[in-house]
Coordinates of C-alpha atoms in Angstrom, one line a residue:
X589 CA 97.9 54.3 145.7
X590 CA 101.4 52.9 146.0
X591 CA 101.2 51.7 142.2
X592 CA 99.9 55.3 141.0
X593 CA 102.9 56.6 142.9
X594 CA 105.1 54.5 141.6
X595 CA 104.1 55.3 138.0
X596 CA 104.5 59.2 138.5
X597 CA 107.3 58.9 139.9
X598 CA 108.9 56.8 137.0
X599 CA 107.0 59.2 134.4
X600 CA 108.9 62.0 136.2
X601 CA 112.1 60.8 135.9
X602 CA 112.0 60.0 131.8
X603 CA 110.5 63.4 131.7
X604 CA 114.0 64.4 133.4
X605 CA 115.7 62.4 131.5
X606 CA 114.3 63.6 128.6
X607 CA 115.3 67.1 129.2
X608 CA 119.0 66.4 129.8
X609 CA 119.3 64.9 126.7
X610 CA 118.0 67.8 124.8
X611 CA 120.2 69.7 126.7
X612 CA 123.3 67.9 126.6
X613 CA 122.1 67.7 122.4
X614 CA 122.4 71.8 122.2
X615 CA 125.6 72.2 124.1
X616 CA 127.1 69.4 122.4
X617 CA 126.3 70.5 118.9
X618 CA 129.0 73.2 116.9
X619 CA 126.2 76.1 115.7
X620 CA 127.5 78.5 112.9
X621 CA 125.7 82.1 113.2
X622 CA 124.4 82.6 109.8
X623 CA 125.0 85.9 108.2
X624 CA 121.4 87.3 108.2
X625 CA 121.0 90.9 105.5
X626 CA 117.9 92.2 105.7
X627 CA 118.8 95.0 102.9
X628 CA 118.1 93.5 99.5
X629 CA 121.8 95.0 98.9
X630 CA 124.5 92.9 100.9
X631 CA 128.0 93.4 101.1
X632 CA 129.1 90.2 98.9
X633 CA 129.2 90.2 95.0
X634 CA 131.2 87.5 92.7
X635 CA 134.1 88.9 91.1
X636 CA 134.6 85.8 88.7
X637 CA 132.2 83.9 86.9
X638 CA 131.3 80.5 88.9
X639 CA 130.0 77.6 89.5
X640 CA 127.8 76.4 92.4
X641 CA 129.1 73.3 94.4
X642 CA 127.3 70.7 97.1
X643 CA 129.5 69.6 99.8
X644 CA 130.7 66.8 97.4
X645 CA 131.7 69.3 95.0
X646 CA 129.3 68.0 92.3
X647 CA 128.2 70.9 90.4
X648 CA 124.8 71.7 91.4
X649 CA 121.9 74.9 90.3
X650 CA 121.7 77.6 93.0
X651 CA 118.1 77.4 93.6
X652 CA 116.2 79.7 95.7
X653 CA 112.9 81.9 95.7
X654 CA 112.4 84.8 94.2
X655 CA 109.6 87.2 93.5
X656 CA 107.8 87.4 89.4
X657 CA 105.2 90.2 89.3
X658 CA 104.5 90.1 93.0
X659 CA 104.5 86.3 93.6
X660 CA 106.8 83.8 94.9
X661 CA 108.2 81.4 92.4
X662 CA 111.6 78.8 92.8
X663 CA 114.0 80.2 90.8
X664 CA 117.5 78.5 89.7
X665 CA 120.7 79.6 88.4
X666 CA 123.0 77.1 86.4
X667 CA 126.1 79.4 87.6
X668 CA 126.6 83.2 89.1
X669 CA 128.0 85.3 86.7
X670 CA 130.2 88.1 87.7
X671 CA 129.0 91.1 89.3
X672 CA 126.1 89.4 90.9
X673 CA 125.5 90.4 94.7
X674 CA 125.2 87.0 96.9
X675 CA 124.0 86.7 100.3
X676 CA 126.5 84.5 102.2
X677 CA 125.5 82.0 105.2
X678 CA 128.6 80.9 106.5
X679 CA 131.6 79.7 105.3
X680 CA 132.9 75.5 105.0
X681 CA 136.0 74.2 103.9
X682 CA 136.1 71.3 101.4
X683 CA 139.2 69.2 100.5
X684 CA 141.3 71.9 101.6
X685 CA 139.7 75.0 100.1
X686 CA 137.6 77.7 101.4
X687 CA 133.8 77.9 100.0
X688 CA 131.0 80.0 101.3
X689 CA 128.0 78.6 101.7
X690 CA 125.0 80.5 100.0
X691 CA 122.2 78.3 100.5
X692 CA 120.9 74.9 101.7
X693 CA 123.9 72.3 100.4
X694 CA 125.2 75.1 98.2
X695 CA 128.6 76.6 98.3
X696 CA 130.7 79.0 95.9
X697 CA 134.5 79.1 96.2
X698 CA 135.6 81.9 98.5
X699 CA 138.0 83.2 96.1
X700 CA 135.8 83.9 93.7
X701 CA 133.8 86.4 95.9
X702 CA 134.7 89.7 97.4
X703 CA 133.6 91.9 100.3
X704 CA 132.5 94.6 98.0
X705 CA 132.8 97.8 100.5
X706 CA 136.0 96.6 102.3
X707 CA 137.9 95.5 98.8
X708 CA 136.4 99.5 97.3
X709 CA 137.5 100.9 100.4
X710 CA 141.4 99.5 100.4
X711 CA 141.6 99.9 96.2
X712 CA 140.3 103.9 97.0
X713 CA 143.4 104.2 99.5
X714 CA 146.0 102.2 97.6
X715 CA 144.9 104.6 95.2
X716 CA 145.9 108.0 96.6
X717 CA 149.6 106.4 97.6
X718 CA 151.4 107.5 94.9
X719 CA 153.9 104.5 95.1
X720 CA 151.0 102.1 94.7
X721 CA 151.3 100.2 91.5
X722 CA 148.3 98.3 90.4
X723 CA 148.8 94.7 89.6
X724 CA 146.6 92.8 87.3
X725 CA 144.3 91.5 90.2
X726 CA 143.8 94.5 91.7
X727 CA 143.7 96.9 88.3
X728 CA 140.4 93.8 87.8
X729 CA 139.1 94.3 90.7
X730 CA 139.2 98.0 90.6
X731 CA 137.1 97.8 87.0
X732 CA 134.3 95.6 88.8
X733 CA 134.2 98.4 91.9
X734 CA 133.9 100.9 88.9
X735 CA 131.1 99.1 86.7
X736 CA 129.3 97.9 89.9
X737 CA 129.0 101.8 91.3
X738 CA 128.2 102.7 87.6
X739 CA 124.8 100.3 87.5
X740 CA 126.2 98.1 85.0
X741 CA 125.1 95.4 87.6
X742 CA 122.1 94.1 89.4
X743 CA 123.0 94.5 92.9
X744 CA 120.1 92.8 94.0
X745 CA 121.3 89.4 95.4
X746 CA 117.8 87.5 95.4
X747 CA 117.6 87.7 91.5
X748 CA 118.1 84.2 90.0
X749 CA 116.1 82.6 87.2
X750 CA 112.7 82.0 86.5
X751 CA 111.7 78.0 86.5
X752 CA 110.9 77.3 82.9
X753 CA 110.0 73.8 83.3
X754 CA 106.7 75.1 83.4
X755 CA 106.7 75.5 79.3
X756 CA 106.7 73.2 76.9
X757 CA 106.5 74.7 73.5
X758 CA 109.2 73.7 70.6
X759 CA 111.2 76.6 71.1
X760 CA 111.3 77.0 74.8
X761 CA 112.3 73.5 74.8
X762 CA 115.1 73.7 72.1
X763 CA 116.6 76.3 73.7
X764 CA 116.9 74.8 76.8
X765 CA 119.2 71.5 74.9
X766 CA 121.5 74.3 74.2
X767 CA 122.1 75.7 77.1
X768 CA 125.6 75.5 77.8
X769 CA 126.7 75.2 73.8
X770 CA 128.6 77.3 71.5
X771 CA 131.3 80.1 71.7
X772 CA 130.8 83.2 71.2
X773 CA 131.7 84.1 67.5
X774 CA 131.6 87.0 64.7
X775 CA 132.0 87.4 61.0
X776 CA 132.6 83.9 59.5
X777 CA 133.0 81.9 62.9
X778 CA 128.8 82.8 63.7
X779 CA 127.9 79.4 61.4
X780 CA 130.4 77.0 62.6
X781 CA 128.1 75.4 64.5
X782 CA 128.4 72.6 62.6
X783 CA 124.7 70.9 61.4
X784 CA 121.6 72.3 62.4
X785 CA 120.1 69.5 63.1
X786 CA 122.8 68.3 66.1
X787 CA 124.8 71.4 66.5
X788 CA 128.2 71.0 68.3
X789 CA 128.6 72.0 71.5
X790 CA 131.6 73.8 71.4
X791 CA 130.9 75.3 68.1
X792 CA 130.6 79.3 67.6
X793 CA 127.6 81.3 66.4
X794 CA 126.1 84.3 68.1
X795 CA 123.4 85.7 69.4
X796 CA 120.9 86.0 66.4
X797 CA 122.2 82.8 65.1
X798 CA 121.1 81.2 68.1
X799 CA 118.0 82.2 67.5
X800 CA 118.2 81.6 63.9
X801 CA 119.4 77.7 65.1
X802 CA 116.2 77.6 67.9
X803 CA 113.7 78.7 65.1
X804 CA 114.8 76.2 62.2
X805 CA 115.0 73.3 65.0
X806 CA 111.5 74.2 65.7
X807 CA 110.1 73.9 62.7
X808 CA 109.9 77.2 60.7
X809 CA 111.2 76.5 57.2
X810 CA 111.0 80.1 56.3
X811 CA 113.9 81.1 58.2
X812 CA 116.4 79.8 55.1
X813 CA 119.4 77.6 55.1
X814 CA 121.6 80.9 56.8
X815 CA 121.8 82.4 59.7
X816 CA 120.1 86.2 59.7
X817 CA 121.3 89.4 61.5
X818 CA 119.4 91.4 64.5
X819 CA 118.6 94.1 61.4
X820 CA 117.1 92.2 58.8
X821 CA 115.4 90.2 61.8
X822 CA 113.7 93.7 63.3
X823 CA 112.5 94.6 59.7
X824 CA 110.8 91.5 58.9
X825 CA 108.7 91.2 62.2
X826 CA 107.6 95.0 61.5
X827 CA 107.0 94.7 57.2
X828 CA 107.3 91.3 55.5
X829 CA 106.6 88.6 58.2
X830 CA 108.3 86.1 56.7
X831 CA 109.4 84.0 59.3
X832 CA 108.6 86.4 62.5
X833 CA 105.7 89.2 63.0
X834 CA 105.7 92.5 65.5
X835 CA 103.7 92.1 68.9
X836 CA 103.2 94.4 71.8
X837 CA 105.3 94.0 74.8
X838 CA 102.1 92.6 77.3
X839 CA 101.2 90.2 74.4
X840 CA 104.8 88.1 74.4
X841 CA 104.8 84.9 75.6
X842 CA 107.6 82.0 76.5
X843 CA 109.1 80.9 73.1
X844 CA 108.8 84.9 71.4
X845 CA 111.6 86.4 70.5
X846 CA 113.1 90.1 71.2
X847 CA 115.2 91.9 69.1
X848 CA 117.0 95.3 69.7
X849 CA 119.3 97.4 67.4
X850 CA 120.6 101.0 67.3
X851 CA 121.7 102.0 64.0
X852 CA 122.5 99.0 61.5
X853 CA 122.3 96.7 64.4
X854 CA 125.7 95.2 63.8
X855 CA 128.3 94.1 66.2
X856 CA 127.2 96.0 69.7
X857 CA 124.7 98.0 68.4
X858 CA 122.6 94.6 68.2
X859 CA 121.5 92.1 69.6
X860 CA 118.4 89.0 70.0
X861 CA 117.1 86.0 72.3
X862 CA 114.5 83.6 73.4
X863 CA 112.0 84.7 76.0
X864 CA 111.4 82.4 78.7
X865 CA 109.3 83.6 80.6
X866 CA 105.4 85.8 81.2
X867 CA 106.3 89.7 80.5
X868 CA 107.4 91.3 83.4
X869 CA 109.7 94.6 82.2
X870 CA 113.0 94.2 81.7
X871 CA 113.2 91.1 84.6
X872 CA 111.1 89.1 81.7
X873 CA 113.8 85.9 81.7
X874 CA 115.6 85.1 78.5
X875 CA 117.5 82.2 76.9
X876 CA 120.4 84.0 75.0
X877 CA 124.2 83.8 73.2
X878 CA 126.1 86.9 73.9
X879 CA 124.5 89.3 75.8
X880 CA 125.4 90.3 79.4
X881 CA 128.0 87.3 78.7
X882 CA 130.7 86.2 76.0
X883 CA 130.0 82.2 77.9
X884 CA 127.8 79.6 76.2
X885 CA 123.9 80.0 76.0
X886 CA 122.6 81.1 79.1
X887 CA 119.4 82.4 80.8
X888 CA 119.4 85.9 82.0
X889 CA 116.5 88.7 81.7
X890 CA 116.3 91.6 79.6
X891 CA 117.4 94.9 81.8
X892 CA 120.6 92.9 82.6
X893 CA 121.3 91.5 79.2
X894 CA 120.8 94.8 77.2
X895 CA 124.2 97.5 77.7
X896 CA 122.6 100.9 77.9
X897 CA 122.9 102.1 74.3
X898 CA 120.7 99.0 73.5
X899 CA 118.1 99.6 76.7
X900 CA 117.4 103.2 74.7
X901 CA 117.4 101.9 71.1
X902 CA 114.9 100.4 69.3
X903 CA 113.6 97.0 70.9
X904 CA 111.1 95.0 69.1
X905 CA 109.1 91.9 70.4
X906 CA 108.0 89.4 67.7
X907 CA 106.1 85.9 66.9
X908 CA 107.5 83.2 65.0
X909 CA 105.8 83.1 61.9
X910 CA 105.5 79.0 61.1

C-alpha cells in the first residue's frame, strides 16, 4: 500500500509539473493576433509591382490554395503585380525595414502596400481642399484608387496561379524556361530576341512573338523563320491551318494558344498567349508577354490579362498545327 502511494503521489506531482510548464510556455511566448478577413475582399492591395521575401529575404513564390472549377488546388505566384488585393497576417521587420507578412514564411515590403479604404478616403479629402497639390506619389496613388473602383482589377485576394507542374507537353514546358525573359518591345525591337534556339533573357519581343518563339522551340516548322502578328495568327487557325487550327473554348487544353483582336489586331487592339491550364472562363491560367503587364513573361489568366475592348472583341482558341 505504502509503495502504491508512493507512486501516485510522485505521478501527481509530474502531472503538476507538467502543467506549469505549459503554462509558464504560453505566458512566456510573444503571440501576434493575426489579421483574420472573412470577405474574399480585404482592405490591402499592392500599389507597386513586388516581389515575395522569406525571413532571409531570399526571394521566394507566394504559394497558397486556391479554388479551379470548385476544387482546391496549390497555387503559386512568382511576384504580386500591382493592383492585387492581399490578405495580410501581421507585420515583421527585417534588417531594418518593415514587411508584412502574407503567409507562412512569406513577407512583402510594407511600402509597397496600401490600406486601400483609408489611402481613398484621405486622397477624396485632400481632394476637395483647394490648396491641395497632388504630388507624384499621391497623383499614383490616386490613378490606382481610380482603376481599382473602375474593375480594372481583381479584388479578389485568394487568386494566385494554377500549379502547372502538373503538364508536361513541349510547349507548356518551353514556356515556363522563359518565364521571367524578354522586354516588352514593338515595331523592329519584337525580334531582338536574339537566336531562337537560346533566346536572351533580356531581349525584347512581344506578345505574339512569344508565342511565335514557344511554337518554333517546340517543334512546329510551319511557323517560318519570323515572328507573326495576333491578325494573321487569328486567320490562319480559322481558314489555312498552317501552323495553328480553331477549337471551341471547352476543347483547349495546357499548351493551346488564344488569340484576341479587335479591328486589325495591331498594337492594343491585339493580343496572344500560352494556356496553362484546364478551361475554366476567363480564370483559365496563361503564360504571356504583354498583357495585364509591360514586365517579362509571366503567368496570369485570361479575364485579368485582356483590357475590356479585347474581353468584347473577337477571341479565338486554337491548336498548334505540327
Amino acid at each position: 500500500m505504502n509503495f502504491k502511494k508512493v507512486v501516485i503521489h510522485s505521478l501527481q506531482i509530474i502531472f503538476a509539473l507538467t502543467i506549469l510548464v505549459i503554462i509558464n510556455g504560453i505566458s512566456g511566448r510573444k503571440v501576434k493576433a493575426e489579421i483574420t478577413v472573412s470577405n474574399p475582399k480585404t482592405d490591402y492591395v499592392v500599389r507597386t509591382s513586388s516581389q515575395v521575401y522569406n525571413s532571409r529575404l531570399k526571394k521566394v513564390s507566394f504559394k497558397t490554395r486556391g479554388k479551379m472549377r470548385g476544387k482546391s488546388v496549390p497555387v503559386a505566384e512568382a511576384s504580386l503585380e500591382c493592383g492585387k488585393f492581399i490578405n495580410v497576417l501581421g507585420t515583421k521587420n527585417i534588417k531594418g525595414k518593415d514587411y508584412y507578412r502574407i503567409g507562412r514564411n512569406q513577407y512583402i515590403r510594407k511600402d509597397n502596400v496600401i490600406n486601400y479604404p483609408e489611402t481613398k478616403a484621405r486622397i477624396s479629402s485632400e481632394e476637395q481642399d483647394e490648396s491641395f497639390e497632388f504630388n507624384d506619389d499621391e497623383f499614383d496613388l490616386s490613378n490606382l484608387i481610380e482603376d481599382i473602383d473602375g474593375g480594372l482589377y481583381d479584388t479578389d485576394p485568394s487568386y494566385a496561379t494554377f500549379d502547372d507542374s502538373v503538364y508536361h507537353n513541349r510547349m507548356i514546358k518551353n514556356a515556363k524556361k522563359l518565364l521571367g525573359y524578354f522586354t516588352y518591345g514593338t515595331g523592329a525591337n519584337r525580334i531582338k530576341f536574339g537566336n531562337w534556339r537560346h533566346p536572351r533573357k533580356h531581349g525584347k519581343t512581344d506578345c505574339s512573338g512569344f508565342v511565335w518563339l514557344i511554337m518554333k522551340k517546340s517543334g512546329c516548322r510551319r511557323v517560318g523563320n519570323w515572328p507573326f502578328f495576333t491578325a494573321p495568327m487569328e486567320t490562319d487557325a480559322k481558314h489555312h491551318h498552317r501552323y495553328l487550327r480553331k477549337i471551341s473554348a471547352k476543347n483547349i487544353r495546357p499548351g493551346d494558344v488564344v488569340i484576341a483582336n479587335t479591328g486589325n489586331g495591331l498594337g492594343n487592339n491585339g493580343h496572344a498567349a500560352i494556356i496553362d491550364s484546364k478551361y475554366d472562363g476567363m480564370d483559365t491560367q496563361i503564360i504571356e508577354m504583354g498583357g495585364d503587364s509591360n514586365g517579362p513573361v509571366h503567368r496570369s489568366t485570361i479575364g485579368y490579362s485582356l483590357s475590356q475592348k479585347l474581353l468584347k472583341g473577337r477571341i479565338t482558341y486554337a491548336r498548334v498545327v505540327r
